[in-house]
Short mmCIF file of C-alpha atoms and ligand atoms in Angstrom, two decimals:
data_model
loop_
_atom_site.label_atom_id
_atom_site.label_comp_id
_atom_site.label_asym_id
_atom_site.label_seq_id
_atom_site.Cartn_x
_atom_site.Cartn_y
_atom_site.Cartn_z
CA UNK A 1 74.38 -61.08 -129.89
CA UNK A 2 73.21 -63.59 -127.31
CA UNK A 3 69.67 -62.86 -128.36
CA UNK A 4 70.55 -63.55 -132.02
CA UNK A 5 72.27 -66.81 -131.14
CA UNK A 6 69.28 -67.86 -129.07
CA UNK A 7 66.98 -66.93 -131.92
CA UNK A 8 68.86 -69.00 -134.46
CA UNK A 9 68.81 -71.96 -132.11
CA UNK A 10 65.05 -71.63 -131.87
CA UNK A 11 64.88 -71.54 -135.64
CA UNK A 12 67.04 -74.68 -135.92
CA UNK A 13 64.82 -76.38 -133.36
CA UNK A 14 61.78 -75.51 -135.43
CA UNK A 15 63.37 -76.79 -138.64
CA UNK A 16 64.37 -80.09 -137.05
CA UNK A 17 60.97 -80.64 -135.46
CA UNK A 18 58.88 -79.75 -138.53
CA UNK A 19 61.44 -81.24 -140.91
CA UNK A 20 61.42 -84.61 -139.16
CA UNK A 21 57.61 -84.74 -139.20
CA UNK A 22 57.55 -83.67 -142.83
CA UNK A 23 60.14 -86.24 -143.85
CA UNK A 24 58.17 -88.96 -142.12
CA UNK A 25 55.05 -87.86 -143.97
CA UNK A 26 56.90 -87.82 -147.31
CA UNK A 27 58.26 -91.31 -146.70
CA UNK A 28 54.74 -92.45 -145.82
CA UNK A 29 53.29 -90.90 -148.99
CA UNK A 30 55.99 -92.63 -151.03
CA UNK A 31 54.99 -95.99 -149.55
CA UNK A 32 51.29 -95.25 -150.04
CA UNK A 33 52.01 -94.85 -153.76
CA UNK A 34 53.63 -98.29 -153.63
CA UNK A 35 50.51 -99.79 -152.08
CA UNK A 36 51.60 -99.90 -148.42
CA UNK A 37 49.37 -97.66 -146.31
CA UNK A 38 50.15 -98.37 -142.67
CA UNK A 39 53.04 -95.91 -142.56
CA UNK A 40 50.80 -93.17 -143.90
CA UNK A 41 48.19 -93.90 -141.25
CA UNK A 42 50.84 -93.77 -138.51
CA UNK A 43 52.27 -90.49 -139.76
CA UNK A 44 48.84 -88.86 -140.05
CA UNK A 45 48.00 -89.88 -136.49
CA UNK A 46 51.27 -88.45 -135.18
CA UNK A 47 50.89 -85.18 -137.08
CA UNK A 48 47.23 -84.92 -135.97
CA UNK A 49 48.28 -85.31 -132.35
CA UNK A 50 50.82 -82.51 -132.74
CA UNK A 51 48.23 -80.31 -134.40
CA UNK A 52 45.57 -80.89 -131.75
CA UNK A 53 47.87 -80.13 -128.83
CA UNK A 54 49.81 -77.31 -130.48
CA UNK A 55 48.51 -74.76 -127.95
CA UNK A 56 48.81 -76.96 -124.83
CA UNK A 57 52.28 -76.41 -123.53
CA UNK A 58 52.63 -79.44 -121.24
CA UNK A 59 51.27 -81.93 -123.68
CA UNK A 60 53.28 -80.45 -126.54
CA UNK A 61 56.34 -80.73 -124.34
CA UNK A 62 55.84 -84.44 -123.62
CA UNK A 63 54.86 -85.21 -127.20
CA UNK A 64 58.06 -83.67 -128.51
CA UNK A 65 59.94 -85.67 -125.90
CA UNK A 66 58.38 -88.92 -127.15
CA UNK A 67 58.94 -87.93 -130.79
CA UNK A 68 62.60 -87.17 -130.04
CA UNK A 69 63.02 -90.55 -128.33
CA UNK A 70 61.44 -92.28 -131.35
CA UNK A 71 63.86 -90.50 -133.68
CA UNK A 72 66.79 -91.55 -131.49
CA UNK A 73 65.54 -95.16 -131.41
CA UNK A 74 65.07 -95.09 -135.22
CA UNK A 75 68.63 -93.85 -135.71
CA UNK A 76 70.13 -96.32 -133.25
CA UNK A 77 68.38 -99.32 -134.82
CA UNK A 78 69.61 -98.25 -138.25
CA UNK A 79 73.15 -97.73 -136.96
CA UNK A 80 73.03 -101.12 -135.23
CA UNK A 81 72.00 -102.95 -138.41
CA UNK A 82 74.36 -100.84 -140.51
CA UNK A 83 77.25 -102.16 -138.40
CA UNK A 84 75.81 -105.68 -138.22
CA UNK A 85 75.63 -106.17 -142.01
CA UNK A 86 79.40 -105.96 -142.13
CA UNK A 87 79.79 -108.95 -139.85
CA UNK A 88 76.77 -111.22 -140.18
CA UNK A 89 76.64 -113.25 -143.40
CA UNK A 90 72.85 -113.83 -143.83
CA UNK A 91 72.24 -110.10 -143.46
CA UNK A 92 74.49 -109.11 -146.34
CA UNK A 93 71.56 -108.28 -148.56
CA UNK A 94 72.24 -105.63 -151.17
CA UNK A 95 69.05 -103.83 -150.25
CA UNK A 96 70.12 -103.39 -146.63
CA UNK A 97 73.58 -102.38 -147.77
CA UNK A 98 72.12 -99.79 -150.14
CA UNK A 99 70.01 -98.28 -147.37
CA UNK A 100 72.41 -98.59 -144.46
CA UNK A 101 75.73 -98.11 -146.21
CA UNK A 102 77.78 -94.94 -146.03
CA UNK A 103 75.03 -92.52 -146.99
CA UNK A 104 72.49 -94.36 -144.84
CA UNK A 105 74.88 -94.18 -141.90
CA UNK A 106 75.31 -90.43 -142.40
CA UNK A 107 71.54 -89.99 -142.38
CA UNK A 108 71.22 -92.10 -139.23
CA UNK A 109 73.90 -90.08 -137.42
CA UNK A 110 72.33 -86.80 -138.58
CA UNK A 111 68.97 -87.86 -137.17
CA UNK A 112 70.58 -89.14 -133.99
CA UNK A 113 71.95 -85.65 -133.37
CA UNK A 114 68.61 -84.17 -134.38
CA UNK A 115 66.81 -86.41 -131.91
CA UNK A 116 69.09 -85.41 -129.07
CA UNK A 117 68.75 -81.76 -130.04
CA UNK A 118 64.96 -82.05 -129.80
CA UNK A 119 65.20 -83.96 -126.53
CA UNK A 120 67.51 -81.41 -124.89
CA UNK A 121 65.48 -79.78 -122.12
CA UNK A 122 66.94 -76.30 -122.53
CA UNK A 123 66.37 -76.25 -126.29
CA UNK A 124 62.89 -77.58 -125.85
CA UNK A 125 61.91 -75.03 -123.20
CA UNK A 126 63.34 -72.13 -125.21
CA UNK A 127 61.35 -73.12 -128.24
CA UNK A 128 58.17 -73.80 -126.25
CA UNK A 129 58.47 -70.44 -124.48
CA UNK A 130 58.36 -68.42 -127.68
CA UNK A 131 55.91 -70.75 -129.35
CA UNK A 132 53.06 -71.28 -126.94
CA UNK B 1 57.55 -70.96 -142.63
CA UNK B 2 60.21 -70.10 -145.25
CA UNK B 3 62.82 -72.62 -144.06
CA UNK B 4 60.26 -75.36 -144.43
CA UNK B 5 59.85 -74.59 -148.12
CA UNK B 6 63.61 -74.64 -148.59
CA UNK B 7 63.68 -78.00 -146.83
CA UNK B 8 60.84 -79.36 -148.92
CA UNK B 9 62.47 -78.21 -152.13
CA UNK B 10 65.80 -79.78 -151.17
CA UNK B 11 64.12 -83.08 -150.36
CA UNK B 12 62.20 -83.19 -153.63
CA UNK B 13 65.37 -82.32 -155.50
CA UNK B 14 67.35 -85.16 -153.94
CA UNK B 15 64.57 -87.68 -154.38
CA UNK B 16 64.74 -87.42 -158.16
CA UNK B 17 66.48 -90.24 -159.96
CA UNK B 18 68.89 -89.48 -162.73
CA UNK B 19 69.41 -91.88 -165.56
CA UNK B 20 72.75 -91.05 -167.10
CA UNK B 21 73.54 -92.65 -170.38
CA UNK B 22 76.34 -95.13 -169.98
CA UNK B 23 79.39 -94.62 -172.10
CA UNK B 24 79.66 -98.17 -173.28
CA UNK B 25 82.27 -99.09 -175.83
CA UNK B 26 80.62 -102.15 -177.28
CA UNK B 27 82.38 -104.25 -179.82
CA UNK B 28 80.27 -106.57 -181.94
CA UNK B 29 79.69 -110.03 -180.54
CA UNK B 30 81.24 -112.96 -182.44
CA UNK B 31 78.93 -114.26 -185.19
CA UNK B 32 78.97 -117.82 -183.90
CA UNK B 33 76.34 -118.19 -181.18
CA UNK B 34 78.45 -120.22 -178.77
CA UNK B 35 81.40 -117.83 -179.11
CA UNK B 36 79.06 -114.93 -178.35
CA UNK B 37 77.68 -116.79 -175.35
CA UNK B 38 81.20 -117.34 -174.02
CA UNK B 39 82.00 -113.66 -174.49
CA UNK B 40 78.82 -112.52 -172.76
CA UNK B 41 79.56 -114.73 -169.79
CA UNK B 42 83.14 -113.54 -169.73
CA UNK B 43 82.10 -109.87 -169.65
CA UNK B 44 79.37 -110.42 -167.05
CA UNK B 45 81.78 -112.17 -164.71
CA UNK B 46 84.48 -109.53 -164.91
CA UNK B 47 86.98 -111.35 -167.12
CA UNK B 48 86.62 -108.66 -169.75
CA UNK B 49 85.70 -105.02 -169.25
CA UNK B 50 82.03 -104.19 -169.61
CA UNK B 51 82.70 -100.67 -170.81
CA UNK B 52 85.56 -98.25 -171.26
CA UNK B 53 86.57 -98.15 -167.63
CA UNK B 54 84.50 -100.72 -165.82
CA UNK B 55 85.23 -104.29 -164.92
CA UNK B 56 82.55 -105.39 -162.52
CA UNK B 57 83.27 -108.09 -159.96
CA UNK B 58 79.64 -108.80 -159.17
CA UNK B 59 76.18 -107.54 -160.08
CA UNK B 60 74.98 -106.64 -156.63
CA UNK B 61 75.20 -102.91 -155.90
CA UNK B 62 72.94 -100.37 -157.58
CA UNK B 63 75.89 -99.14 -159.62
CA UNK B 64 76.97 -102.63 -160.73
CA UNK B 65 73.41 -103.50 -161.67
CA UNK B 66 72.99 -100.26 -163.60
CA UNK B 67 76.14 -100.98 -165.62
CA UNK B 68 74.92 -104.54 -166.23
CA UNK B 69 71.55 -103.33 -167.53
CA UNK B 70 73.32 -101.02 -169.96
CA UNK B 71 75.55 -103.85 -171.14
CA UNK B 72 72.62 -106.24 -171.60
CA UNK B 73 70.79 -103.51 -173.53
CA UNK B 74 73.70 -103.44 -175.96
CA UNK B 75 73.55 -107.24 -176.24
CA UNK B 76 69.87 -107.04 -177.20
CA UNK B 77 70.57 -104.29 -179.70
CA UNK B 78 73.04 -106.66 -181.38
CA UNK B 79 70.05 -108.90 -182.09
CA UNK B 80 68.20 -105.89 -183.53
CA UNK B 81 65.82 -105.94 -180.59
CA UNK B 82 64.71 -102.90 -178.64
CA UNK B 83 65.69 -103.06 -174.96
CA UNK B 84 62.99 -101.73 -172.63
CA UNK B 85 63.73 -100.80 -169.02
CA UNK B 86 61.11 -101.59 -166.43
CA UNK B 87 62.04 -99.54 -163.39
CA UNK B 88 60.20 -100.32 -160.20
CA UNK B 89 60.01 -99.56 -156.51
CA UNK B 90 58.54 -102.11 -154.14
CA UNK B 91 57.73 -101.84 -150.43
CA UNK B 92 59.53 -104.00 -147.90
CA UNK B 93 58.05 -107.23 -146.62
CA UNK B 94 56.98 -105.54 -143.39
CA UNK B 95 55.64 -101.99 -142.78
CA UNK B 96 57.95 -101.68 -139.77
CA UNK B 97 60.90 -102.12 -142.11
CA UNK B 98 59.33 -99.48 -144.38
CA UNK B 99 59.70 -96.99 -141.54
CA UNK B 100 63.35 -97.90 -141.04
CA UNK B 101 64.61 -98.01 -144.62
CA UNK B 102 63.65 -97.12 -148.18
CA UNK B 103 61.80 -99.33 -150.67
CA UNK B 104 63.42 -101.85 -152.99
CA UNK B 105 64.56 -100.15 -156.19
CA UNK B 106 65.49 -101.97 -159.33
CA UNK B 107 65.33 -102.34 -163.08
CA UNK B 108 64.12 -105.29 -165.11
CA UNK B 109 65.20 -105.25 -168.74
CA UNK B 110 63.04 -106.80 -171.40
CA UNK B 111 62.54 -107.00 -175.11
CA UNK B 112 59.90 -108.35 -177.43
CA UNK B 113 60.57 -110.59 -180.37
CA UNK B 114 57.32 -110.04 -182.26
CA UNK B 115 55.23 -112.81 -183.75
CA UNK B 116 55.18 -113.07 -187.53
CA UNK B 117 51.38 -112.85 -187.67
CA UNK B 118 50.34 -110.07 -185.23
CA UNK B 119 49.41 -112.40 -182.40
CA UNK B 120 48.64 -110.83 -179.03
CA UNK B 121 49.87 -113.86 -177.13
CA UNK B 122 53.24 -113.93 -175.37
CA UNK B 123 55.67 -116.61 -174.31
CA UNK B 124 57.86 -115.22 -171.53
CA UNK B 125 61.51 -116.28 -171.16
CA UNK B 126 63.31 -114.92 -168.12
CA UNK B 127 66.46 -115.08 -166.03
CA UNK B 128 67.78 -112.89 -163.24
CA UNK B 129 70.97 -110.89 -163.74
CA UNK B 130 71.73 -109.83 -160.17
CA UNK B 131 74.15 -111.68 -157.92
CA UNK B 132 74.95 -111.97 -154.25
CA UNK B 133 77.52 -109.46 -153.00
CA UNK B 134 81.12 -110.10 -154.04
CA UNK B 135 80.05 -112.99 -156.23
CA UNK B 136 80.95 -113.03 -159.96
CA UNK B 137 77.80 -115.06 -160.54
CA UNK B 138 79.00 -117.13 -163.51
CA UNK B 139 76.70 -120.04 -162.77
CA UNK B 140 74.18 -117.94 -160.86
CA UNK B 141 73.11 -116.50 -163.20
CA UNK B 142 75.26 -115.39 -166.15
CA UNK B 143 74.92 -118.96 -167.43
CA UNK B 144 71.18 -118.45 -167.97
CA UNK B 145 71.69 -115.04 -169.54
CA UNK B 146 73.99 -116.51 -172.16
CA UNK B 147 71.55 -119.39 -172.77
CA UNK B 148 68.78 -116.81 -173.26
CA UNK B 149 70.95 -114.89 -175.71
CA UNK B 150 71.43 -118.05 -177.78
CA UNK B 151 67.77 -119.02 -177.65
CA UNK B 152 66.63 -115.52 -178.60
CA UNK B 153 69.10 -115.31 -181.45
CA UNK B 154 67.92 -118.60 -182.90
CA UNK B 155 64.25 -117.76 -182.42
CA UNK B 156 64.76 -114.45 -184.23
CA UNK B 157 65.88 -116.43 -187.27
CA UNK B 158 62.81 -118.65 -187.62
CA UNK B 159 60.27 -117.80 -190.32
CA UNK B 160 57.08 -118.52 -188.44
CA UNK B 161 56.23 -117.36 -184.96
CA UNK B 162 52.56 -117.57 -184.03
CA UNK B 163 53.24 -115.97 -180.67
CA UNK B 164 55.34 -113.05 -179.44
CA UNK B 165 58.35 -113.87 -177.32
CA UNK B 166 59.08 -111.62 -174.37
CA UNK B 167 62.63 -112.02 -173.06
CA UNK B 168 63.23 -110.48 -169.64
CA UNK B 169 66.25 -110.11 -167.38
CA UNK B 170 65.14 -109.76 -163.77
CA UNK B 171 66.73 -107.65 -161.10
CA UNK B 172 66.82 -108.56 -157.38
CA UNK B 173 66.05 -112.27 -157.54
CA UNK B 174 68.52 -112.68 -154.70
CA UNK B 175 66.24 -110.53 -152.51
CA UNK B 176 62.93 -112.31 -152.19
CA UNK B 177 62.36 -112.36 -155.97
CA UNK B 178 61.49 -108.67 -155.85
CA UNK B 179 62.33 -108.03 -159.52
CA UNK B 180 60.18 -110.81 -160.97
CA UNK B 181 57.31 -109.98 -158.59
CA UNK B 182 57.39 -106.39 -159.85
CA UNK B 183 57.45 -107.65 -163.43
CA UNK B 184 54.40 -109.85 -162.83
CA UNK B 185 52.54 -106.74 -161.65
CA UNK B 186 53.66 -104.95 -164.82
CA UNK B 187 52.35 -107.76 -167.05
CA UNK B 188 49.02 -107.84 -165.21
CA UNK B 189 48.67 -104.05 -165.29
CA UNK B 190 49.25 -103.94 -169.05
CA UNK B 191 47.03 -106.99 -169.59
CA UNK B 192 49.59 -109.09 -171.43
CA UNK B 193 48.10 -112.35 -172.65
CA UNK B 194 50.67 -114.85 -171.49
CA UNK B 195 50.81 -118.37 -172.88
CA UNK B 196 53.53 -119.65 -170.54
CA UNK B 197 56.52 -118.45 -168.55
CA UNK B 198 59.91 -120.19 -168.60
CA UNK B 199 62.55 -118.93 -166.17
CA UNK B 200 66.14 -120.13 -166.01
CA UNK B 201 68.42 -120.12 -163.01
CA UNK B 202 71.85 -121.78 -162.77
CA UNK B 203 72.46 -123.74 -165.91
CA UNK B 204 76.26 -124.01 -166.16
CA UNK B 205 77.35 -127.05 -164.12
CA UNK B 206 77.36 -130.59 -165.50
CA UNK B 207 80.08 -132.61 -163.82
CA UNK B 208 78.60 -136.00 -164.75
CA UNK B 209 78.35 -134.93 -168.39
CA UNK B 210 74.82 -136.26 -168.91
CA UNK B 211 73.45 -132.84 -170.01
CA UNK B 212 70.37 -133.44 -167.85
CA UNK B 213 68.20 -130.56 -166.69
CA UNK B 214 65.61 -130.24 -163.97
CA UNK B 215 62.18 -128.76 -164.60
CA UNK B 216 60.77 -127.04 -161.55
CA UNK B 217 57.02 -127.44 -161.03
CA UNK B 218 56.01 -127.77 -164.70
CA UNK B 219 52.38 -128.19 -165.64
CA UNK B 220 51.73 -131.61 -167.25
CA UNK B 221 51.54 -129.95 -170.70
CA UNK B 222 54.85 -128.15 -170.29
CA UNK B 223 56.46 -131.28 -168.93
CA UNK B 224 55.35 -133.17 -172.02
CA UNK B 225 56.77 -130.52 -174.35
CA UNK B 226 60.17 -130.61 -172.64
CA UNK B 227 60.19 -134.43 -172.43
CA UNK B 228 59.43 -134.69 -176.17
CA UNK B 229 62.30 -132.45 -177.16
CA UNK B 230 64.55 -134.01 -174.51
CA UNK B 231 63.95 -137.44 -176.04
CA UNK B 232 64.81 -136.14 -179.52
CA UNK B 233 68.02 -134.50 -178.32
CA UNK B 234 68.93 -137.27 -175.90
CA UNK B 235 68.75 -134.94 -172.90
CA UNK B 236 67.38 -136.40 -169.64
CA UNK B 237 64.59 -134.26 -168.17
CA UNK B 238 63.89 -134.56 -164.44
CA UNK B 239 61.15 -132.76 -162.56
CA UNK B 240 61.34 -131.29 -159.06
CA UNK B 241 59.21 -129.18 -156.73
CA UNK B 242 61.74 -126.39 -156.16
CA UNK B 243 60.00 -123.01 -156.04
CA UNK B 244 62.73 -120.74 -154.68
CA UNK B 245 63.32 -118.74 -157.83
CA UNK B 246 61.60 -116.43 -160.31
CA UNK B 247 58.99 -118.81 -161.78
CA UNK B 248 57.36 -118.84 -158.34
CA UNK B 249 56.41 -115.14 -158.67
CA UNK B 250 54.43 -115.97 -161.83
CA UNK B 251 52.75 -119.13 -160.58
CA UNK B 252 51.62 -117.26 -157.46
CA UNK B 253 49.60 -114.93 -159.68
CA UNK B 254 48.04 -117.67 -161.78
CA UNK B 255 50.45 -117.84 -164.72
CA UNK B 256 51.52 -121.13 -166.28
CA UNK B 257 55.17 -121.20 -165.34
CA UNK B 258 58.17 -123.51 -165.16
CA UNK B 259 61.72 -123.22 -163.87
CA UNK B 260 64.70 -124.69 -165.72
CA UNK B 261 67.95 -125.48 -163.95
CA UNK B 262 70.92 -127.82 -163.73
CA UNK B 263 70.57 -130.95 -161.57
CA UNK B 264 70.05 -128.95 -158.39
CA UNK B 265 68.06 -131.57 -156.49
CA UNK B 266 70.02 -134.47 -157.98
CA UNK B 267 73.22 -132.93 -156.63
CA UNK B 268 75.06 -132.27 -159.91
CA UNK B 269 75.13 -128.56 -159.16
CA UNK B 270 77.73 -125.88 -158.49
CA UNK B 271 79.21 -125.96 -154.99
CA UNK B 272 80.14 -122.28 -155.39
CA UNK B 273 76.70 -120.65 -155.34
CA UNK B 274 76.74 -117.11 -153.92
CA UNK B 275 80.49 -117.23 -153.34
CA UNK B 276 83.48 -115.50 -154.90
CA UNK B 277 84.37 -118.84 -156.52
CA UNK B 278 81.32 -118.86 -158.80
CA UNK B 279 83.65 -118.04 -161.68
CA UNK B 280 83.69 -118.55 -165.43
CA UNK B 281 86.12 -121.51 -165.35
CA UNK B 282 83.48 -123.60 -163.55
CA UNK B 283 81.09 -123.25 -166.50
CA UNK B 284 80.55 -126.15 -168.87
CA UNK B 285 79.94 -124.56 -172.26
CA UNK B 286 78.92 -127.81 -173.91
CA UNK B 287 76.15 -127.91 -171.37
CA UNK B 288 75.25 -124.28 -172.17
CA UNK B 289 75.12 -125.23 -175.84
CA UNK B 290 72.98 -128.32 -175.28
CA UNK B 291 70.53 -126.46 -173.01
CA UNK B 292 70.30 -123.62 -175.54
CA UNK B 293 69.34 -126.21 -178.14
CA UNK B 294 66.74 -127.81 -175.93
CA UNK B 295 65.04 -124.57 -174.90
CA UNK B 296 65.09 -123.26 -178.44
CA UNK B 297 63.36 -126.44 -179.67
CA UNK B 298 60.73 -126.29 -176.91
CA UNK B 299 59.92 -122.61 -177.42
CA UNK B 300 59.99 -122.97 -181.18
CA UNK B 301 57.55 -125.84 -180.79
CA UNK B 302 55.26 -123.61 -178.74
CA UNK B 303 55.39 -120.58 -181.03
CA UNK B 304 55.01 -122.66 -184.18
CA UNK B 305 51.77 -124.14 -182.94
CA UNK B 306 48.39 -122.43 -183.07
CA UNK B 307 47.31 -123.86 -179.75
CA UNK B 308 46.40 -121.38 -177.03
CA UNK B 309 45.23 -123.75 -174.34
CA UNK B 310 48.33 -123.93 -172.17
CA UNK B 311 48.10 -120.93 -169.97
CA UNK B 312 46.16 -117.83 -169.18
CA UNK B 313 46.58 -114.93 -166.85
CA UNK B 314 44.23 -114.86 -163.95
ZN1 ZN C 1 69.88 -117.58 -159.09
#
């Protein structure tokens, strides 16, 4: 039972890690189609780093840590602006509202939890142990 | 690996856009142009329902803008014109913002009033339909939409048009002119031969009753055309250097463009811009009528003529 629970946690960890990288790549591809390529370049670099160090436990560990912190920062900035647009008049753009409204806030909070889940030392070590 | 495919599939599924057909109950517009213009403005500003169960208070959110596009499509169909949706996505102004949020998404709506002699030249008439949040947008910019309706209706009744007329309602002017910028790309991509572009923004306020308009950054030729018709109709024409609205998107890419507005620089302009008080009762319909006349005469003058030397795309 404990083993099964542990196993599912490892699976969740894997989904969040790969899913977040994949989502970033998809977002970057979307922007590349719109003529903006810098996001694609950034995402390819990040994914390449993960690929190159996939067998080096220590480096993989610190890279995941940095990635998790970036996800947390991303979520917090979005949450911050999502709250701000309700109070600051010049920021009441529809576009921001559309992205950081209710659904946007849910996404931000979801990723915030995801980021902390990836950052959690115990989760990270468990996943690394079976992976590398 | 399996969960990743499930994830991928879910993401692709949710990224699809659905275009549901709006259930609009549309009653015919009044036959008299000015009455129709009043009704259009009334519906756009939430004084009358737009469809069976929707009264919209502004044209800001995706949903409000979608309903507006469907309503304006019906308005064009009343003129026996085919409404065409130009849906676009545009990146943010900064790649860092791209990482944080999604791209701009919007819909321009346009129609083509064809020339009577198979010309491939176009005169573009445009006005934005979006508003600031919680703003009924009577002056900014339902006023221009109703002027465009009147102008288009009258142009559709003339016997000779040596040029096509493309009438376009822009989305997202209030957000860095995103809609008109996307439309400029569309025109360039499809190699439209554009004679000149005339965009309207805020044309409903005339407290001093002089019916004057301001032309924003006209070329000398366009200025002359407007001045000529202005003199005939006894309408004062002023020129200014304001570039903060849709005509700027066109000029930037080498089109011959001009903006038309109420006396914005002269100070005879609505004090309610972008506020909840930009309502229908602040609109001067005699001014709407006189501006409709003026723009009709100018555009009719352009499409009647065989001259092609005014403008060209880059
Ligand atoms: Zn405007």
